[in-house]
Coordinates of C-alpha atoms and ligand atoms in Angstrom, one line a residue:
Chain A
M10 CA 31.9 24.0 35.0
K11 CA 29.9 24.8 31.9
K12 CA 29.3 21.1 31.3
R13 CA 28.0 20.7 34.8
Q14 CA 25.6 23.5 34.3
T15 CA 24.4 22.1 31.1
Q16 CA 23.6 18.7 32.6
A17 CA 22.6 19.8 36.1
R18 CA 18.9 19.3 35.8
V19 CA 18.9 16.4 33.3
P20 CA 17.4 13.3 34.9
R21 CA 19.6 10.2 35.1
C22 CA 18.9 6.9 33.3
K23 CA 17.2 4.5 35.7
K24 CA 19.3 1.6 34.3
C25 CA 22.8 3.0 34.2
G26 CA 22.8 6.5 35.7
A27 CA 24.0 8.3 32.5
P28 CA 22.2 11.5 31.5
A29 CA 18.8 10.5 30.1
V30 CA 17.6 11.6 26.7
I31 CA 13.9 11.1 27.6
Y32 CA 11.7 11.2 30.6
M33 CA 8.4 9.5 30.3
R34 CA 6.1 11.0 33.0
Q35 CA 3.4 8.4 32.7
H36 CA 5.9 5.6 33.5
R37 CA 8.1 7.8 35.8
L38 CA 10.9 6.5 33.7
A39 CA 14.1 8.3 32.5
L40 CA 16.4 6.5 30.1
C41 CA 19.6 7.1 28.2
E42 CA 19.8 6.6 24.5
T43 CA 20.9 3.0 24.7
H44 CA 18.5 1.9 27.4
F45 CA 15.6 3.8 25.8
Q46 CA 16.1 1.8 22.6
E47 CA 16.2 -1.4 24.6
W48 CA 13.1 -0.5 26.6
F49 CA 11.2 0.5 23.5
V50 CA 11.9 -2.8 21.7
N51 CA 11.0 -4.9 24.8
Y52 CA 7.9 -2.9 25.5
T53 CA 6.7 -3.6 21.9
Q54 CA 7.2 -7.3 22.5
R55 CA 5.2 -7.0 25.8
T56 CA 2.3 -5.3 23.9
I57 CA 2.3 -8.0 21.2
E58 CA 2.0 -10.6 23.9
K59 CA -0.4 -8.8 26.1
Y60 CA -3.0 -8.5 23.3
H61 CA -2.1 -11.9 21.7
M62 CA -1.3 -10.1 18.4
F63 CA 0.9 -12.6 16.6
G64 CA 3.6 -15.2 17.3
P65 CA 7.2 -15.9 16.0
E66 CA 5.8 -18.2 13.3
D67 CA 3.3 -15.8 11.8
R68 CA 3.9 -13.9 8.6
V69 CA 3.5 -10.2 9.3
L70 CA 2.7 -7.5 6.8
V71 CA 3.7 -4.0 7.9
A72 CA 1.9 -1.1 6.3
V73 CA 4.7 1.4 5.7
S74 CA 4.0 5.0 4.7
G75 CA 7.5 6.4 5.1
G76 CA 6.5 8.2 8.3
K77 CA 8.1 7.7 11.7
D78 CA 5.5 5.3 13.1
S79 CA 5.6 2.7 10.4
L80 CA 9.3 2.7 9.8
A81 CA 10.0 2.5 13.5
L82 CA 7.6 -0.4 13.7
W83 CA 9.2 -2.3 10.8
D84 CA 12.6 -1.6 12.5
V85 CA 11.5 -3.0 15.9
L86 CA 9.7 -6.1 14.4
T87 CA 12.8 -6.9 12.4
Q88 CA 15.0 -6.6 15.5
L89 CA 12.6 -8.8 17.4
G90 CA 13.1 -11.5 14.7
Y91 CA 9.6 -11.5 13.2
R92 CA 9.1 -12.4 9.6
A93 CA 7.9 -8.9 8.6
D94 CA 7.5 -7.7 5.1
G95 CA 6.5 -4.1 4.1
L96 CA 3.7 -2.8 2.0
Y97 CA 3.9 0.6 0.5
I98 CA 1.0 2.1 -1.5
G99 CA 2.0 4.8 -3.9
L100 CA -0.9 7.2 -3.6
G101 CA 0.3 9.7 -6.2
I102 CA 0.0 12.7 -4.0
D103 CA 2.7 14.6 -5.8
E104 CA 1.2 17.7 -7.4
G105 CA 3.4 20.5 -6.2
T106 CA 4.7 18.7 -3.1
Q107 CA 6.3 15.4 -4.3
Y108 CA 4.8 14.0 -1.1
S109 CA 4.3 10.4 -2.3
Q110 CA 7.6 10.4 -4.2
R111 CA 9.5 11.5 -1.1
S112 CA 7.7 9.0 1.1
L113 CA 8.8 6.1 -1.1
E114 CA 12.4 7.5 -1.1
A115 CA 12.3 7.4 2.8
V116 CA 11.2 3.8 2.7
R117 CA 13.9 2.9 0.2
G118 CA 16.5 4.7 2.3
F119 CA 15.4 2.8 5.3
M120 CA 15.7 -0.5 3.5
A121 CA 19.1 0.3 2.0
E122 CA 20.6 0.2 5.5
R123 CA 18.8 -3.0 6.5
P124 CA 19.7 -6.0 4.3
G125 CA 17.2 -8.7 3.5
L126 CA 14.0 -6.8 3.7
R127 CA 11.1 -7.3 1.3
L128 CA 8.7 -4.6 0.2
Y129 CA 5.5 -4.9 -1.7
V130 CA 4.8 -1.8 -3.7
V131 CA 1.3 -1.0 -5.1
D132 CA 1.3 2.1 -7.3
M133 CA -2.2 3.5 -7.6
K134 CA -1.6 4.9 -11.1
E135 CA -0.1 1.7 -12.4
A136 CA -2.5 -0.7 -10.8
Y137 CA -5.7 1.3 -11.1
G138 CA -5.0 3.9 -13.7
E139 CA -5.6 6.9 -11.4
T140 CA -3.8 8.5 -8.5
I141 CA -5.7 9.1 -5.3
P142 CA -6.4 12.7 -6.1
E143 CA -7.6 11.8 -9.6
L144 CA -9.8 9.0 -8.4
A145 CA -11.3 11.3 -5.7
R146 CA -12.0 14.0 -8.3
R147 CA -13.7 11.5 -10.6
V148 CA -15.9 9.9 -8.0
R149 CA -16.6 13.2 -6.2
R150 CA -16.6 11.7 -2.7
G151 CA -15.5 13.6 0.4
R152 CA -16.2 17.3 -0.2
G153 CA -13.1 18.2 -2.2
K154 CA -10.7 16.2 0.0
P155 CA -9.4 12.8 -1.2
C156 CA -9.1 11.5 2.4
S157 CA -12.1 9.3 2.4
V158 CA -11.3 7.8 -1.0
C159 CA -7.7 7.4 0.2
G160 CA -8.7 5.7 3.4
L161 CA -11.1 3.2 1.8
S162 CA -8.6 2.4 -1.0
K163 CA -5.7 1.8 1.4
R164 CA -7.9 -0.5 3.6
H165 CA -9.1 -2.4 0.6
I166 CA -5.6 -2.9 -1.0
M167 CA -3.9 -3.8 2.3
N168 CA -6.5 -6.4 3.0
E169 CA -6.5 -7.9 -0.5
L170 CA -2.7 -8.1 -0.7
A171 CA -2.3 -9.5 2.8
L172 CA -4.8 -12.3 2.0
R173 CA -3.6 -13.0 -1.4
E174 CA 0.0 -13.3 -0.3
G175 CA -0.8 -15.5 2.7
F176 CA 0.0 -13.1 5.5
D177 CA -1.3 -14.0 9.0
V178 CA -1.6 -10.5 10.2
L179 CA -1.5 -6.9 8.9
V180 CA 0.1 -4.4 11.3
T181 CA 0.0 -0.6 11.4
G182 CA 2.1 2.0 13.2
H183 CA -0.9 3.5 15.1
N184 CA 0.4 4.9 18.4
L185 CA -1.5 5.8 21.6
D186 CA -2.1 9.4 20.5
D187 CA -3.8 8.1 17.4
E188 CA -5.9 5.7 19.4
A189 CA -6.7 8.2 22.2
A190 CA -7.8 10.8 19.6
V191 CA -10.2 8.3 18.0
L192 CA -11.5 7.2 21.4
F193 CA -12.0 10.9 22.4
Q194 CA -13.8 11.7 19.2
N195 CA -16.1 8.6 19.5
T196 CA -16.7 9.2 23.2
L197 CA -17.8 12.8 22.6
R198 CA -20.5 11.5 20.3
W199 CA -21.1 8.2 22.1
Q200 CA -20.5 6.3 18.9
T201 CA -21.2 3.0 20.5
G202 CA -20.6 0.9 17.4
Y203 CA -17.1 2.4 17.0
L204 CA -16.4 2.1 20.7
A205 CA -17.3 -1.6 20.6
R206 CA -14.8 -2.2 17.8
Q207 CA -11.9 -0.1 18.9
S208 CA -9.2 -2.5 19.9
P209 CA -5.4 -3.2 19.5
V210 CA -6.3 -6.3 17.6
L211 CA -9.1 -6.8 15.1
E212 CA -9.9 -10.4 14.6
A213 CA -10.6 -11.7 11.1
T214 CA -14.3 -12.1 11.7
H215 CA -14.9 -13.1 8.0
P216 CA -12.9 -15.2 5.6
G217 CA -12.4 -12.2 3.4
L218 CA -10.8 -10.2 6.2
V219 CA -7.2 -10.3 7.4
R220 CA -6.4 -10.0 11.1
K221 CA -5.1 -6.6 12.1
A222 CA -2.9 -5.4 15.0
K223 CA -1.3 -2.2 16.4
P224 CA 1.8 -3.1 18.3
F225 CA 2.6 0.6 19.1
C226 CA -0.8 1.3 20.6
R227 CA 0.8 1.9 24.1
F228 CA 3.5 4.3 23.0
Y229 CA 3.0 8.1 23.0
E230 CA 3.7 9.6 19.6
R231 CA 6.5 11.5 21.2
E232 CA 8.2 8.3 22.2
V233 CA 7.9 6.8 18.7
A234 CA 9.5 10.0 17.2
A235 CA 12.2 9.8 19.9
Y236 CA 12.9 6.2 19.0
A237 CA 13.1 7.1 15.2
I238 CA 15.6 9.9 16.0
V239 CA 17.9 7.8 18.3
R240 CA 17.8 5.0 15.7
G241 CA 18.8 7.4 13.0
I242 CA 15.7 6.6 10.9
E243 CA 15.4 9.2 8.2
Y244 CA 11.6 9.3 8.0
Q245 CA 9.4 11.6 5.9
Y246 CA 8.9 14.6 8.2
D247 CA 6.3 16.3 6.0
E248 CA 2.7 15.8 6.4
C249 CA 0.3 14.7 3.7
P250 CA -0.8 18.1 2.2
F251 CA -4.4 17.0 2.6
S252 CA -4.1 16.4 6.3
V253 CA -3.9 20.1 7.1
G254 CA -6.7 20.8 9.5
A255 CA -7.6 17.2 10.0
T256 CA -9.9 16.7 13.0
T257 CA -7.5 14.0 14.4
I258 CA -4.8 16.6 14.8
Y259 CA -7.2 18.8 16.7
Y260 CA -8.1 16.1 19.1
K261 CA -4.4 15.2 19.6
E262 CA -3.7 18.8 20.5
L263 CA -6.5 18.8 23.0
L264 CA -5.3 15.6 24.6
N265 CA -1.7 17.0 24.7
Q266 CA -2.9 20.1 26.6
L267 CA -4.5 17.8 29.1
E268 CA -1.3 15.7 29.3
R269 CA 0.8 18.8 29.8
H270 CA -1.1 19.8 33.0
S271 CA -1.9 16.2 34.1
P272 CA 0.9 13.8 33.0
G273 CA -0.3 10.4 32.3
S274 CA -3.9 11.3 31.5
K275 CA -3.6 10.3 27.9
F276 CA -2.2 6.9 28.9
Q277 CA -4.9 6.4 31.5
F278 CA -7.7 7.4 29.2
Y279 CA -6.8 4.8 26.6
T280 CA -5.5 1.9 28.7
Q281 CA -8.3 2.1 31.3
F282 CA -10.8 2.0 28.5
L283 CA -9.3 -1.2 27.2
K284 CA -9.0 -2.7 30.6
A285 CA -12.6 -1.9 31.6
K286 CA -13.9 -3.3 28.3
K287 CA -11.9 -6.5 28.7
K288 CA -13.3 -7.0 32.2
G289 CA -16.8 -6.4 30.9
L290 CA -17.2 -3.4 33.1
I291 CA -18.3 -1.4 30.1
T292 CA -20.0 -2.9 27.2
F293 CA -21.1 -1.6 23.9
H294 CA -23.4 -3.3 21.4
E295 CA -23.3 -2.9 17.7
P296 CA -26.6 -1.2 16.7
E297 CA -28.9 -4.0 15.9
G298 CA -29.2 -5.2 12.3
E299 CA -26.8 -2.5 11.1
V300 CA -23.6 -4.6 10.6
V301 CA -24.4 -7.4 8.2
L302 CA -21.3 -8.3 6.4
R303 CA -21.7 -9.8 3.0
P304 CA -19.1 -10.6 0.4
C305 CA -18.8 -8.0 -2.4
R306 CA -20.0 -9.7 -5.6
I307 CA -17.0 -8.4 -7.4
C308 CA -14.0 -8.7 -5.1
G309 CA -15.3 -10.9 -2.4
Q310 CA -14.3 -8.6 0.4
P311 CA -16.9 -8.3 3.1
T312 CA -18.9 -5.1 2.9
T313 CA -21.8 -3.5 4.8
A314 CA -22.6 -1.4 1.7
G315 CA -24.9 -3.9 0.0
E316 CA -24.0 -6.0 -3.1
I317 CA -20.9 -4.2 -4.2
C318 CA -18.3 -2.7 -1.8
A319 CA -17.4 1.0 -1.8
F320 CA -14.0 0.4 -3.4
C321 CA -15.4 -1.6 -6.4
R322 CA -18.2 0.9 -6.8
M323 CA -15.8 3.6 -7.8
W324 CA -15.5 1.8 -11.2
V325 CA -19.1 0.5 -11.6
R326 CA -22.0 2.4 -13.1
P327 CA -25.6 1.5 -12.2
D328 CA -26.4 0.4 -15.7
M329 CA -23.8 -2.3 -15.8
D330 CA -24.6 -6.0 -15.4
L331 CA -22.5 -8.1 -13.1
E332 CA -20.1 -9.4 -15.9
E333 CA -19.5 -5.9 -17.2
A334 CA -19.0 -4.6 -13.7
K335 CA -16.4 -7.3 -12.9
R336 CA -14.5 -6.3 -16.0
S337 CA -14.5 -2.7 -15.1
V338 CA -12.8 -3.0 -11.7
P339 CA -9.0 -3.1 -12.2
S340 CA -7.3 -6.0 -10.5
L341 CA -4.6 -5.5 -7.9
T342 CA -1.0 -5.5 -9.3
F343 CA 2.2 -5.0 -7.4
R344 CA 5.9 -5.3 -7.5
V345 CA 8.3 -6.6 -4.9
E346 CA 11.5 -4.8 -4.0
T347 CA 14.2 -6.3 -1.8
S348 CA 17.2 -4.8 -0.1
E349 CA 20.5 -6.6 -0.8
S350 CA 21.0 -9.4 1.7
E351 CA 24.3 -9.6 3.6
E352 CA 25.8 -12.4 1.6
G353 CA 24.6 -11.1 -1.7
Chain B
M188 CA 22.9 33.6 21.3
A189 CA 21.6 30.2 20.6
K190 CA 19.9 29.4 17.3
V191 CA 16.5 27.6 17.4
V192 CA 15.0 26.2 14.2
F193 CA 11.4 25.0 13.8
R194 CA 9.8 24.2 10.4
D195 CA 11.0 27.1 8.3
Q196 CA 11.4 29.6 11.1
E197 CA 14.5 30.6 13.1
W198 CA 14.9 32.3 16.4
E199 CA 17.9 33.7 18.3
I200 CA 17.5 33.0 22.0
P201 CA 20.0 33.9 24.8
G202 CA 21.8 30.9 26.2
G203 CA 21.1 29.4 29.6
K204 CA 17.5 28.2 29.2
T205 CA 16.4 24.6 29.1
V206 CA 14.9 23.0 26.0
R207 CA 11.5 22.9 27.8
E208 CA 11.6 26.6 28.6
I209 CA 12.5 27.4 25.0
I210 CA 9.7 25.3 23.6
E211 CA 7.2 26.9 26.0
E212 CA 8.5 30.4 25.2
L213 CA 7.7 29.8 21.6
G214 CA 4.2 28.9 22.5
L215 CA 4.5 25.2 21.7
N216 CA 3.5 22.3 23.9
P217 CA 6.5 20.2 25.1
E218 CA 4.4 17.1 24.8
A219 CA 4.2 17.6 21.0
V220 CA 7.8 18.7 20.3
L221 CA 11.2 17.1 20.5
A222 CA 14.6 18.9 20.2
V223 CA 17.7 17.7 18.5
K224 CA 21.3 19.1 18.3
G225 CA 22.8 17.7 15.1
K226 CA 21.3 14.2 15.2
K227 CA 21.3 13.9 18.9
L228 CA 18.1 13.9 20.8
L229 CA 18.1 16.4 23.7
N230 CA 16.4 15.9 27.1
E231 CA 14.0 18.7 27.8
E232 CA 15.9 19.7 30.9
T233 CA 19.1 20.2 28.9
V234 CA 20.4 23.7 29.1
V235 CA 20.9 25.3 25.7
E236 CA 24.1 27.5 25.6
D237 CA 25.1 30.4 23.5
E238 CA 26.4 29.2 20.1
D239 CA 24.3 26.1 20.3
E240 CA 22.1 25.3 17.3
I241 CA 19.0 23.2 18.1
K242 CA 16.2 22.0 15.9
L243 CA 12.6 21.4 17.1
I244 CA 10.7 18.6 15.6
A245 CA 6.9 18.4 15.8
V246 CA 5.9 14.8 16.7
I247 CA 2.2 15.0 15.9
S248 CA 0.9 13.8 12.6
G249 CA -2.6 13.5 11.2
G250 CA -4.1 10.3 9.8
Ligands
LIG77 ZN1 21.2 3.9 30.5
LIG78 ZN1 -15.5 -5.1 -4.0

């Protein structure tokens, strides 16, 4: 009797009729634990194909942070049989919180249960002599928060490592909530340049740029978290201490208020934007003359910032000549960790 | 009473409410929170009974 009460209102799995663990209003779809996992993996594959992200022969580099999105993504791509290696960047955000340390532990814990995975580890302190907070303090960028230094460093390192190690595509765990929040923010300001570029795939428009893709861009953040939970992935629950009060979180909350009262609105907002753009119904032009990409004279990565890219500039003083500048920028170093393969 | 844990806070809530009702009562948005019992994910329509212990997990992250 008690059991019946407990389950009375729980929707049934569309596939097998068992009690559902999740109901996705925007798809009008209820699924049990088993069928939700199956659906999630298949839907990722459909997204990869829909946006022509990559194929079975491509070498894929997954940017892993230890959070739910990136670990779930690595898990799914591995299940789908893709050749996917991980890249973890040790930011050194540990003062008081051990945030980075615990993130790496989450990644290692994940790998320990999945034999045969390969992880590239770039440690900021080892490779560049400074952690992200130290680097940010020295270059005094970003009003006391290291987020802008962190973002540009991660982008630079991911791109350089992917190209150097011969990967065809770099993938990130961005979900629909991430993408919709960015879209919302850019639409409110009619940032036409950003709106023109926002896409599930960013082509390598320059020889110094790696192709990028976001295979989770059609999942709600809630679904990715649900997947991580049902798969037993022990991800890093804690937020980066610097993300407190981040504007992205604010926009996500706003969109979730909309979603609560009008289910599916988040999904429509993002996917209809992509559809309309693809059909040419809305077009945005990059502001004229603004985006001239030229290779950085030190690292070769394309930059809009002039002769030397924003990353290299963190080590270069205006009085240096080019040779001296080249010597001042530390070069990328990394180590590779592997999880024991089944036979070994 | 059922025990509800979220971040470092704890609440005692009389049994018989659904997960969704509990989340709303705590002033949270069901779109942004999931509930687990042990390691099991709970559907939001699941009724939480006395003696149950559930944990709420925020799904929204910055970045
Ligand atoms: Zn089922
Ligand atoms: Zn450079």
